[in-house]
Amino acid sequence: MSVDYTFPEGFWWGSATSATQIEGAASQGGKGQNIWDYWYAKEPNRFFEGVGPETTSNFYYTYQEDIKRMKEIGHNTFRFSISWSRLIPGGKGEINQEAVQFYNRVIDELMAHDIEPFVNLFHFDMPLEMQEIGGWENREVVDLFVEYANTCFELFGDRVKKWFTFNEPIVPVEGGYLYDFHYPNVVDAKRAIQVGYNTMIANAKSIKAFRFHQFDESQIGVILNLTPSYPRSQNPADLKASQIADLFFNRSFLDPAVLGKYPQELIKLLEEHGHLPQTEEGDAVLMEANTVDLLGVNYYQPRRVKAKDHLPNPYSPFMPDWFFDNYEMPGRKMNKYRGWEIYEKGIYDIMMNLKENYGNIESFVSENGMGVQDEGRFIQDGIIEDDYRIEFIKGHLQWLHQAIEEGCNAKGYHLWSFMDNWSWMNAYKNRYGFFSVDIETKERKPKKSAYFIKQVADKNGF
């Protein structure tokens, strides 16, 4: 295949996943309970086909073969997360040595195959005991998280050079405190905003702890799902709606992470509605002094908004949705399996925004992917012919390449995900992997996209 799009030397090719979504062994190896184990035990009906986090893709036991497969398809980097409830059951106190051995083996195995480990500290998986004392609403939990982060730096920092505090920190805010798709299933914007704020305090404090170690050539960052907010039209009312959506869903985390402060417009808006979070003395200085070195960008779909058609119900709970309506653009291209719009140029727009407004911070696409249900229907000659995924990846890589040509500081592309994994309430409904996973037997099989990405990685382009 001739190469039309060549990427910079040393470009990161790989994939991403998280502990709860692939490890399995949820009650083995000394692991404590996290909120997913607990919620599933309590309400299994909320999970697709009643499948919970107990065994998922069994990576706890199959990591060696899986890492070998990663190497075979050209990975030079791989992001996974450490489970706080596995490493420190209960969230504080004794370190679980079985977990230390497991994560050491995973890191060493990756390095033995020349795959650089990218390690994330928190991916939606609060230890149950920490949630019981308030989770991110409680500053004590913030400090215990920093102790956990520091434990990870001490245990693994000699080898791990790419660290991430959080993956998509807005999701537990939306899911757990606004829209009822994560435990604790609260609908309360004031508490949601406090959770978001305290998460960013935990981010800054963890970065401070990390820098204290003075590791050689190591970086720490955060992974944000940056979904551009596109207005329906250039009408001032639509523009205002998109600016407010952007404040709530992007800048609420992007600005403190990269610029070290919250946007004034957001502070003013929350103040007008009596929803400012509680802060402590020294918070602002802490945030400003501890910004990220590196930004992971998760991008799946755009957000399109318009001015509201109707005034919000004054008796309804305060919501970001008071300020805009979602807009379905006529003629938009769809992933009809997932109900999400496909808009490849979004990745270019995000990168240009980082270049123009965020000091062109070093970044990479940390997640991009296409979830499809019942992929078995695309099997030909024993292989899932996922041409739709190959087209999806190519389309996004073309726009990423354009952004790099125009000077954006983008260093890599990670697909979600290496193999089909357990997606929270959706369980195994939508499949995302380069490899399929049989839920019963746990057998892995490469899809057509696995062969495609190997060629891309080998040629550093396509």
GROMACS .gro file of C-alpha atoms in nm:
model
  462
    1MET     CA    1   0.000   0.000   0.000
    2SER     CA    2   0.142   0.340  -0.093
    3VAL     CA    3   0.185   0.589   0.191
    4ASP     CA    4   0.000   0.916   0.138
    5TYR     CA    5  -0.005   1.021   0.503
    6THR     CA    6   0.326   0.990   0.685
    7PHE     CA    7   0.337   1.075   1.055
    8PRO     CA    8   0.628   1.227   1.250
    9GLU     CA    9   0.910   0.999   1.358
   10GLY     CA   10   0.848   0.829   1.693
   11PHE     CA   11   0.470   0.865   1.659
   12TRP     CA   12   0.280   0.672   1.926
   13TRP     CA   13   0.068   0.392   1.780
   14GLY     CA   14  -0.135   0.193   2.028
   15SER     CA   15  -0.459   0.158   2.214
   16ALA     CA   16  -0.618   0.234   2.548
   17THR     CA   17  -0.826   0.058   2.809
   18SER     CA   18  -0.897   0.060   3.183
   19ALA     CA   19  -0.866  -0.175   3.479
   20THR     CA   20  -1.234  -0.241   3.550
   21GLN     CA   21  -1.307  -0.290   3.179
   22ILE     CA   22  -1.055  -0.567   3.107
   23GLU     CA   23  -0.890  -0.711   3.418
   24GLY     CA   24  -1.168  -0.929   3.553
   25ALA     CA   25  -1.064  -1.105   3.877
   26ALA     CA   26  -1.287  -0.845   4.043
   27SER     CA   27  -1.293  -1.032   4.374
   28GLN     CA   28  -0.961  -1.215   4.334
   29GLY     CA   29  -0.599  -1.132   4.402
   30GLY     CA   30  -0.689  -0.938   4.715
   31LYS     CA   31  -0.886  -0.667   4.532
   32GLY     CA   32  -1.135  -0.458   4.730
   33GLN     CA   33  -1.476  -0.356   4.596
   34ASN     CA   34  -1.521  -0.052   4.378
   35ILE     CA   35  -1.848   0.124   4.300
   36TRP     CA   36  -1.904  -0.094   3.991
   37ASP     CA   37  -1.877  -0.421   4.181
   38TYR     CA   38  -2.120  -0.284   4.436
   39TRP     CA   39  -2.372  -0.134   4.194
   40TYR     CA   40  -2.376  -0.447   3.981
   41ALA     CA   41  -2.444  -0.665   4.286
   42LYS     CA   42  -2.725  -0.431   4.384
   43GLU     CA   43  -2.889  -0.365   4.045
   44PRO     CA   44  -2.769  -0.613   3.780
   45ASN     CA   45  -3.073  -0.519   3.569
   46ARG     CA   46  -2.910  -0.183   3.489
   47PHE     CA   47  -2.635  -0.363   3.292
   48PHE     CA   48  -2.675  -0.486   2.933
   49GLU     CA   49  -2.777  -0.854   2.934
   50GLY     CA   50  -2.695  -0.859   3.307
   51VAL     CA   51  -2.318  -0.882   3.249
   52GLY     CA   52  -2.109  -0.736   3.531
   53PRO     CA   53  -1.743  -0.659   3.601
   54GLU     CA   54  -1.645  -0.993   3.759
   55THR     CA   55  -1.452  -1.151   3.468
   56THR     CA   56  -1.473  -0.900   3.176
   57SER     CA   57  -1.187  -0.978   2.934
   58ASN     CA   58  -0.976  -1.163   3.194
   59PHE     CA   59  -0.659  -0.957   3.133
   60TYR     CA   60  -0.551  -1.029   3.491
   61TYR     CA   61  -0.475  -1.383   3.375
   62THR     CA   62  -0.404  -1.335   3.003
   63TYR     CA   63  -0.188  -1.021   3.001
   64GLN     CA   64   0.118  -1.203   2.862
   65GLU     CA   65  -0.058  -1.333   2.551
   66ASP     CA   66  -0.243  -1.003   2.507
   67ILE     CA   67   0.077  -0.798   2.522
   68LYS     CA   68   0.232  -1.032   2.267
   69ARG     CA   69  -0.067  -0.965   2.041
   70MET     CA   70  -0.019  -0.589   2.088
   71LYS     CA   71   0.337  -0.624   1.967
   72GLU     CA   72   0.221  -0.832   1.671
   73ILE     CA   73  -0.007  -0.551   1.549
   74GLY     CA   74   0.260  -0.283   1.581
   75HIS     CA   75   0.185  -0.116   1.914
   76ASN     CA   76   0.472   0.092   2.051
   77THR     CA   77   0.262   0.235   2.337
   78PHE     CA   78  -0.033   0.114   2.544
   79ARG     CA   79  -0.245   0.293   2.803
   80PHE     CA   80  -0.402   0.104   3.090
   81SER     CA   81  -0.514   0.208   3.435
   82ILE     CA   82  -0.424   0.095   3.783
   83SER     CA   83  -0.719  -0.002   4.000
   84TRP     CA   84  -0.709   0.195   4.326
   85SER     CA   85  -0.928  -0.070   4.493
   86ARG     CA   86  -0.689  -0.346   4.379
   87LEU     CA   87  -0.369  -0.172   4.485
   88ILE     CA   88  -0.503  -0.035   4.814
   89PRO     CA   89  -0.823  -0.226   4.902
   90GLY     CA   90  -1.064   0.009   5.078
   91GLY     CA   91  -0.880   0.310   4.937
   92LYS     CA   92  -0.641   0.358   5.231
   93GLY     CA   93  -0.405   0.159   5.447
   94GLU     CA   94  -0.221  -0.158   5.346
   95ILE     CA   95  -0.080  -0.201   4.997
   96ASN     CA   96  -0.192  -0.527   4.833
   97GLN     CA   97   0.131  -0.702   4.732
   98GLU     CA   98  -0.048  -0.929   4.483
   99ALA     CA   99  -0.156  -0.615   4.297
  100VAL     CA  100   0.197  -0.474   4.306
  101GLN     CA  101   0.325  -0.798   4.151
  102PHE     CA  102   0.053  -0.794   3.886
  103TYR     CA  103   0.116  -0.435   3.774
  104ASN     CA  104   0.493  -0.488   3.787
  105ARG     CA  105   0.457  -0.789   3.558
  106VAL     CA  106   0.234  -0.597   3.315
  107ILE     CA  107   0.478  -0.304   3.300
  108ASP     CA  108   0.781  -0.532   3.261
  109GLU     CA  109   0.608  -0.742   2.996
  110LEU     CA  110   0.518  -0.434   2.794
  111MET     CA  111   0.874  -0.303   2.816
  112ALA     CA  112   1.016  -0.642   2.718
  113HIS     CA  113   0.814  -0.604   2.395
  114ASP     CA  114   0.926  -0.242   2.340
  115ILE     CA  115   0.580  -0.111   2.420
  116GLU     CA  116   0.590   0.197   2.639
  117PRO     CA  117   0.339   0.182   2.926
  118PHE     CA  118   0.112   0.486   2.964
  119VAL     CA  119  -0.038   0.457   3.311
  120ASN     CA  120  -0.360   0.621   3.422
  121LEU     CA  121  -0.449   0.641   3.792
  122PHE     CA  122  -0.827   0.672   3.789
  123HIS     CA  123  -1.085   0.556   3.537
  124PHE     CA  124  -1.434   0.592   3.694
  125ASP     CA  125  -1.353   0.325   3.956
  126MET     CA  126  -1.386   0.477   4.303
  127PRO     CA  127  -1.323   0.228   4.587
  128LEU     CA  128  -1.657   0.161   4.755
  129GLU     CA  129  -1.536   0.269   5.099
  130MET     CA  130  -1.424   0.603   4.953
  131GLN     CA  131  -1.764   0.656   4.789
  132GLU     CA  132  -1.933   0.575   5.120
  133ILE     CA  133  -1.762   0.875   5.282
  134GLY     CA  134  -1.868   1.102   4.995
  135GLY     CA  135  -1.629   1.021   4.711
  136TRP     CA  136  -1.500   1.334   4.537
  137GLU     CA  137  -1.736   1.551   4.743
  138ASN     CA  138  -1.506   1.487   5.038
  139ARG     CA  139  -1.164   1.656   5.051
  140GLU     CA  140  -1.039   1.367   5.267
  141VAL     CA  141  -1.089   1.139   4.966
  142VAL     CA  142  -0.889   1.388   4.757
  143ASP     CA  143  -0.597   1.354   4.998
  144LEU     CA  144  -0.625   0.975   5.011
  145PHE     CA  145  -0.620   0.970   4.629
  146VAL     CA  146  -0.298   1.172   4.635
  147GLU     CA  147  -0.148   0.916   4.875
  148TYR     CA  148  -0.252   0.639   4.635
  149ALA     CA  149  -0.104   0.832   4.339
  150ASN     CA  150   0.220   0.882   4.530
  151THR     CA  151   0.233   0.509   4.611
  152CYS     CA  152   0.207   0.438   4.237
  153PHE     CA  153   0.486   0.687   4.157
  154GLU     CA  154   0.708   0.522   4.419
  155LEU     CA  155   0.634   0.166   4.306
  156PHE     CA  156   0.640   0.209   3.929
  157GLY     CA  157   0.794   0.549   3.854
  158ASP     CA  158   1.139   0.400   3.788
  159ARG     CA  159   0.997   0.250   3.463
  160VAL     CA  160   0.677   0.438   3.381
  161LYS     CA  161   0.751   0.771   3.213
  162LYS     CA  162   0.398   0.868   3.106
  163TRP     CA  163   0.147   0.919   3.384
  164PHE     CA  164  -0.213   1.039   3.378
  165THR     CA  165  -0.411   1.145   3.682
  166PHE     CA  166  -0.761   1.096   3.539
  167ASN     CA  167  -0.942   0.969   3.235
  168GLU     CA  168  -1.246   1.179   3.137
  169PRO     CA  169  -1.299   1.330   3.484
  170ILE     CA  170  -1.623   1.491   3.364
  171VAL     CA  171  -1.789   1.150   3.318
  172PRO     CA  172  -1.829   1.062   3.689
  173VAL     CA  173  -1.970   1.415   3.728
  174GLU     CA  174  -2.224   1.365   3.448
  175GLY     CA  175  -2.295   1.000   3.523
  176GLY     CA  176  -2.290   1.001   3.901
  177TYR     CA  177  -2.434   1.345   3.981
  178LEU     CA  178  -2.636   1.476   3.684
  179TYR     CA  179  -2.770   1.217   3.440
  180ASP     CA  180  -2.797   0.891   3.638
  181PHE     CA  181  -2.572   0.652   3.446
  182HIS     CA  182  -2.303   0.591   3.713
  183TYR     CA  183  -2.330   0.509   4.083
  184PRO     CA  184  -2.419   0.693   4.319
  185ASN     CA  185  -2.700   0.796   4.077
  186VAL     CA  186  -2.745   1.142   4.228
  187VAL     CA  187  -2.915   1.423   4.035
  188ASP     CA  188  -2.786   1.741   4.196
  189ALA     CA  189  -2.586   2.001   4.003
  190LYS     CA  190  -2.446   2.168   4.314
  191ARG     CA  191  -2.292   1.840   4.427
  192ALA     CA  192  -2.186   1.765   4.067
  193ILE     CA  193  -1.994   2.092   4.046
  194GLN     CA  194  -1.824   2.024   4.380
  195VAL     CA  195  -1.720   1.679   4.256
  196GLY     CA  196  -1.573   1.830   3.940
  197TYR     CA  197  -1.388   2.098   4.134
  198ASN     CA  198  -1.245   1.857   4.392
  199THR     CA  199  -1.132   1.623   4.113
  200MET     CA  200  -0.923   1.907   3.972
  201ILE     CA  201  -0.779   1.974   4.319
  202ALA     CA  202  -0.683   1.604   4.330
  203ASN     CA  203  -0.527   1.647   3.985
  204ALA     CA  204  -0.315   1.945   4.095
  205LYS     CA  205  -0.209   1.782   4.424
  206SER     CA  206  -0.110   1.461   4.244
  207ILE     CA  207   0.098   1.658   3.994
  208LYS     CA  208   0.268   1.835   4.284
  209ALA     CA  209   0.346   1.498   4.447
  210PHE     CA  210   0.477   1.365   4.114
  211ARG     CA  211   0.713   1.662   4.062
  212PHE     CA  212   0.855   1.617   4.410
  213HIS     CA  213   1.014   1.290   4.288
  214GLN     CA  214   1.206   1.466   4.009
  215PHE     CA  215   1.192   1.165   3.778
  216ASP     CA  216   1.412   1.186   3.470
  217GLU     CA  217   1.226   1.249   3.142
  218SER     CA  218   0.888   1.165   3.291
  219GLN     CA  219   0.565   1.348   3.220
  220ILE     CA  220   0.229   1.369   3.388
  221GLY     CA  221  -0.095   1.463   3.222
  222VAL     CA  222  -0.468   1.418   3.217
  223ILE     CA  223  -0.703   1.264   2.962
  224LEU     CA  224  -1.006   1.471   2.865
  225ASN     CA  225  -1.295   1.390   2.635
  226LEU     CA  226  -1.296   1.712   2.436
  227THR     CA  227  -1.615   1.724   2.235
  228PRO     CA  228  -1.634   2.040   2.025
  229SER     CA  229  -1.963   2.227   2.069
  230TYR     CA  230  -2.081   2.334   1.725
  231PRO     CA  231  -2.361   2.594   1.699
  232ARG     CA  232  -2.657   2.528   1.466
  233SER     CA  233  -2.598   2.868   1.299
  234GLN     CA  234  -2.408   3.193   1.340
  235ASN     CA  235  -2.709   3.353   1.508
  236PRO     CA  236  -2.591   3.514   1.837
  237ALA     CA  237  -2.836   3.300   2.037
  238ASP     CA  238  -2.695   2.978   1.889
  239LEU     CA  239  -2.337   3.100   1.937
  240LYS     CA  240  -2.408   3.177   2.302
  241ALA     CA  241  -2.560   2.829   2.349
  242SER     CA  242  -2.246   2.666   2.204
  243GLN     CA  243  -2.015   2.882   2.417
  244ILE     CA  244  -2.200   2.781   2.735
  245ALA     CA  245  -2.197   2.412   2.636
  246ASP     CA  246  -1.823   2.445   2.577
  247LEU     CA  247  -1.777   2.606   2.921
  248PHE     CA  248  -1.963   2.325   3.097
  249PHE     CA  249  -1.832   2.025   2.906
  250ASN     CA  250  -1.480   2.120   2.792
  251ARG     CA  251  -1.334   2.428   2.955
  252SER     CA  252  -1.447   2.325   3.306
  253PHE     CA  253  -1.160   2.072   3.301
  254LEU     CA  254  -0.937   2.185   3.015
  255ASP     CA  255  -0.869   2.535   3.151
  256PRO     CA  256  -0.770   2.437   3.506
  257ALA     CA  257  -0.564   2.141   3.375
  258VAL     CA  258  -0.365   2.334   3.114
  259LEU     CA  259  -0.395   2.703   3.208
  260GLY     CA  260  -0.422   2.655   3.584
  261LYS     CA  261  -0.743   2.854   3.626
  262TYR     CA  262  -1.116   2.840   3.560
  263PRO     CA  263  -1.275   3.055   3.288
  264GLN     CA  264  -1.424   3.375   3.430
  265GLU     CA  265  -1.740   3.323   3.222
  266LEU     CA  266  -1.803   2.990   3.395
  267ILE     CA  267  -1.745   3.136   3.742
  268LYS     CA  268  -1.986   3.422   3.663
  269LEU     CA  269  -2.254   3.185   3.531
  270LEU     CA  270  -2.235   2.954   3.835
  271GLU     CA  271  -2.233   3.253   4.068
  272GLU     CA  272  -2.552   3.393   3.909
  273HIS     CA  273  -2.728   3.063   3.973
  274GLY     CA  274  -2.591   3.005   4.324
  275HIS     CA  275  -2.385   2.703   4.221
  276LEU     CA  276  -2.025   2.796   4.295
  277PRO     CA  277  -1.831   2.515   4.465
  278GLN     CA  278  -1.676   2.545   4.810
  279THR     CA  279  -1.308   2.625   4.783
  280GLU     CA  280  -1.024   2.636   5.033
  281GLU     CA  281  -0.748   2.887   5.083
  282GLY     CA  282  -0.451   2.808   4.863
  283ASP     CA  283  -0.655   2.624   4.598
  284ALA     CA  284  -0.603   2.885   4.327
  285VAL     CA  285  -0.226   2.900   4.383
  286LEU     CA  286  -0.205   2.519   4.389
  287MET     CA  287  -0.391   2.488   4.058
  288GLU     CA  288  -0.189   2.757   3.886
  289ALA     CA  289   0.141   2.600   3.995
  290ASN     CA  290   0.054   2.242   3.895
  291THR     CA  291  -0.064   2.221   3.536
  292VAL     CA  292  -0.020   1.917   3.310
  293ASP     CA  293   0.282   1.840   3.088
  294LEU     CA  294   0.082   1.636   2.841
  295LEU     CA  295  -0.281   1.618   2.734
  296GLY     CA  296  -0.463   1.306   2.619
  297VAL     CA  297  -0.758   1.385   2.392
  298ASN     CA  298  -1.050   1.142   2.372
  299TYR     CA  299  -1.273   1.212   2.073
  300TYR     CA  300  -1.568   1.012   1.949
  301GLN     CA  301  -1.839   1.251   1.833
  302PRO     CA  302  -1.920   1.622   1.809
  303ARG     CA  303  -2.175   1.806   2.022
  304ARG     CA  304  -2.415   2.020   1.820
  305VAL     CA  305  -2.630   2.272   2.001
  306LYS     CA  306  -2.879   2.551   1.943
  307ALA     CA  307  -3.053   2.814   2.152
  308LYS     CA  308  -3.327   2.665   2.368
  309ASP     CA  309  -3.671   2.632   2.209
  310HIS     CA  310  -3.846   2.661   2.547
  311LEU     CA  311  -3.761   2.812   2.882
  312PRO     CA  312  -3.646   2.551   3.134
  313ASN     CA  313  -3.900   2.436   3.390
  314PRO     CA  314  -3.826   2.661   3.692
  315TYR     CA  315  -3.907   2.368   3.924
  316SER     CA  316  -3.667   2.125   3.756
  317PRO     CA  317  -3.315   2.062   3.894
  318PHE     CA  318  -3.053   2.309   3.768
  319MET     CA  319  -2.875   2.153   3.468
  320PRO     CA  320  -2.624   2.258   3.201
  321ASP     CA  321  -2.915   2.186   2.962
  322TRP     CA  322  -3.094   2.497   3.091
  323PHE     CA  323  -2.876   2.696   2.849
  324PHE     CA  324  -2.892   2.503   2.522
  325ASP     CA  325  -3.075   2.230   2.331
  326ASN     CA  326  -2.901   1.954   2.143
  327TYR     CA  327  -2.929   1.988   1.768
  328GLU     CA  328  -2.945   1.710   1.512
  329MET     CA  329  -2.786   1.843   1.196
  330PRO     CA  330  -2.966   1.729   0.881
  331GLY     CA  331  -2.752   1.501   0.665
  332ARG     CA  332  -2.504   1.419   0.941
  333LYS     CA  333  -2.301   1.101   0.898
  334MET     CA  334  -2.389   0.839   1.158
  335ASN     CA  335  -2.250   0.533   1.327
  336LYS     CA  336  -2.595   0.382   1.302
  337TYR     CA  337  -2.500   0.101   1.542
  338ARG     CA  338  -2.416   0.335   1.831
  339GLY     CA  339  -2.639   0.631   1.745
  340TRP     CA  340  -2.339   0.865   1.739
  341GLU     CA  341  -2.248   1.114   1.470
  342ILE     CA  342  -1.921   1.058   1.286
  343TYR     CA  343  -1.744   1.388   1.219
  344GLU     CA  344  -1.376   1.331   1.149
  345LYS     CA  345  -1.286   1.700   1.123
  346GLY     CA  346  -1.367   1.737   1.494
  347ILE     CA  347  -1.020   1.601   1.574
  348TYR     CA  348  -0.860   1.877   1.366
  349ASP     CA  349  -1.074   2.146   1.534
  350ILE     CA  350  -0.973   2.022   1.880
  351MET     CA  351  -0.603   2.023   1.791
  352MET     CA  352  -0.622   2.371   1.639
  353ASN     CA  353  -0.796   2.498   1.952
  354LEU     CA  354  -0.514   2.354   2.166
  355LYS     CA  355  -0.259   2.519   1.938
  356GLU     CA  356  -0.427   2.859   1.938
  357ASN     CA  357  -0.562   2.885   2.294
  358TYR     CA  358  -0.367   2.640   2.508
  359GLY     CA  359  -0.002   2.707   2.424
  360ASN     CA  360   0.011   2.421   2.173
  361ILE     CA  361   0.053   2.180   2.463
  362GLU     CA  362   0.199   1.841   2.376
  363SER     CA  363  -0.098   1.614   2.317
  364PHE     CA  364  -0.211   1.292   2.153
  365VAL     CA  365  -0.534   1.120   2.058
  366SER     CA  366  -0.574   0.899   2.364
  367GLU     CA  367  -0.907   0.748   2.251
  368ASN     CA  368  -1.098   0.735   1.927
  369GLY     CA  369  -1.307   0.442   1.818
  370MET     CA  370  -1.624   0.294   1.682
  371GLY     CA  371  -1.856   0.075   1.885
  372VAL     CA  372  -2.067  -0.169   1.685
  373GLN     CA  373  -2.321  -0.424   1.807
  374ASP     CA  374  -2.343  -0.786   1.686
  375GLU     CA  375  -2.020  -0.779   1.486
  376GLY     CA  376  -2.059  -1.152   1.422
  377ARG     CA  377  -2.279  -1.063   1.123
  378PHE     CA  378  -1.971  -0.926   0.946
  379ILE     CA  379  -1.773  -1.252   0.967
  380GLN     CA  380  -1.634  -1.375   0.636
  381ASP     CA  381  -1.393  -1.667   0.620
  382GLY     CA  382  -1.373  -1.668   0.998
  383ILE     CA  383  -1.273  -1.302   1.038
  384ILE     CA  384  -1.480  -0.995   1.131
  385GLU     CA  385  -1.452  -0.770   0.825
  386ASP     CA  386  -1.478  -0.439   1.012
  387ASP     CA  387  -1.421  -0.212   0.712
  388TYR     CA  388  -1.641   0.049   0.883
  389ARG     CA  389  -1.380   0.072   1.162
  390ILE     CA  390  -1.091   0.097   0.915
  391GLU     CA  391  -1.270   0.382   0.733
  392PHE     CA  392  -1.341   0.550   1.067
  393ILE     CA  393  -0.973   0.533   1.171
  394LYS     CA  394  -0.848   0.654   0.831
  395GLY     CA  395  -1.087   0.949   0.831
  396HIS     CA  396  -0.971   1.065   1.172
  397LEU     CA  397  -0.603   1.007   1.096
  398GLN     CA  398  -0.631   1.220   0.779
  399TRP     CA  399  -0.757   1.516   0.983
  400LEU     CA  400  -0.501   1.453   1.259
  401HIS     CA  401  -0.230   1.454   0.991
  402GLN     CA  402  -0.363   1.786   0.859
  403ALA     CA  403  -0.344   1.936   1.210
  404ILE     CA  404   0.015   1.817   1.251
  405GLU     CA  405   0.105   1.965   0.909
  406GLU     CA  406  -0.031   2.295   1.039
  407GLY     CA  407   0.193   2.284   1.345
  408CYS     CA  408  -0.018   2.110   1.609
  409ASN     CA  409   0.187   1.932   1.875
  410ALA     CA  410   0.014   1.592   1.842
  411LYS     CA  411   0.234   1.293   1.924
  412GLY     CA  412   0.021   0.983   1.874
  413TYR     CA  413  -0.301   0.796   1.811
  414HIS     CA  414  -0.455   0.535   2.040
  415LEU     CA  415  -0.766   0.345   1.943
  416TRP     CA  416  -1.028   0.248   2.196
  417SER     CA  417  -0.957  -0.039   2.227
  418PHE     CA  418  -0.707  -0.321   2.181
  419MET     CA  419  -0.977  -0.584   2.239
  420ASP     CA  420  -1.349  -0.578   2.305
  421ASN     CA  421  -1.403  -0.473   2.662
  422TRP     CA  422  -1.672  -0.427   2.923
  423SER     CA  423  -1.828  -0.083   2.883
  424TRP     CA  424  -1.993   0.000   3.216
  425MET     CA  425  -2.373  -0.019   3.187
  426ASN     CA  426  -2.344  -0.126   2.822
  427ALA     CA  427  -2.127  -0.426   2.920
  428TYR     CA  428  -2.035  -0.602   2.592
  429LYS     CA  429  -2.315  -0.450   2.383
  430ASN     CA  430  -2.095  -0.238   2.155
  431ARG     CA  431  -1.764  -0.386   2.045
  432TYR     CA  432  -1.462  -0.160   1.996
  433GLY     CA  433  -1.156  -0.383   1.971
  434PHE     CA  434  -0.895  -0.468   1.711
  435PHE     CA  435  -0.949  -0.816   1.859
  436SER     CA  436  -1.284  -0.972   1.932
  437VAL     CA  437  -1.341  -1.140   2.268
  438ASP     CA  438  -1.578  -1.432   2.314
  439ILE     CA  439  -1.755  -1.353   2.643
  440GLU     CA  440  -1.792  -1.721   2.732
  441THR     CA  441  -1.453  -1.867   2.634
  442LYS     CA  442  -1.252  -1.539   2.644
  443GLU     CA  443  -1.094  -1.638   2.311
  444ARG     CA  444  -0.936  -1.347   2.119
  445LYS     CA  445  -0.947  -1.322   1.740
  446PRO     CA  446  -0.801  -1.044   1.527
  447LYS     CA  447  -1.049  -0.844   1.320
  448LYS     CA  448  -0.956  -0.706   0.978
  449SER     CA  449  -0.870  -0.372   1.148
  450ALA     CA  450  -0.591  -0.546   1.344
  451TYR     CA  451  -0.411  -0.624   1.018
  452PHE     CA  452  -0.477  -0.271   0.895
  453ILE     CA  453  -0.332  -0.101   1.205
  454LYS     CA  454  -0.024  -0.324   1.189
  455GLN     CA  455   0.050  -0.193   0.838
  456VAL     CA  456  -0.011   0.165   0.950
  457ALA     CA  457   0.223   0.128   1.250
  458ASP     CA  458   0.490  -0.048   1.044
  459LYS     CA  459   0.486   0.222   0.777
  460ASN     CA  460   0.419   0.507   1.023
  461GLY     CA  461   0.134   0.611   0.794
  462PHE     CA  462  -0.094   0.490   0.520
   0.00000   0.00000   0.00000
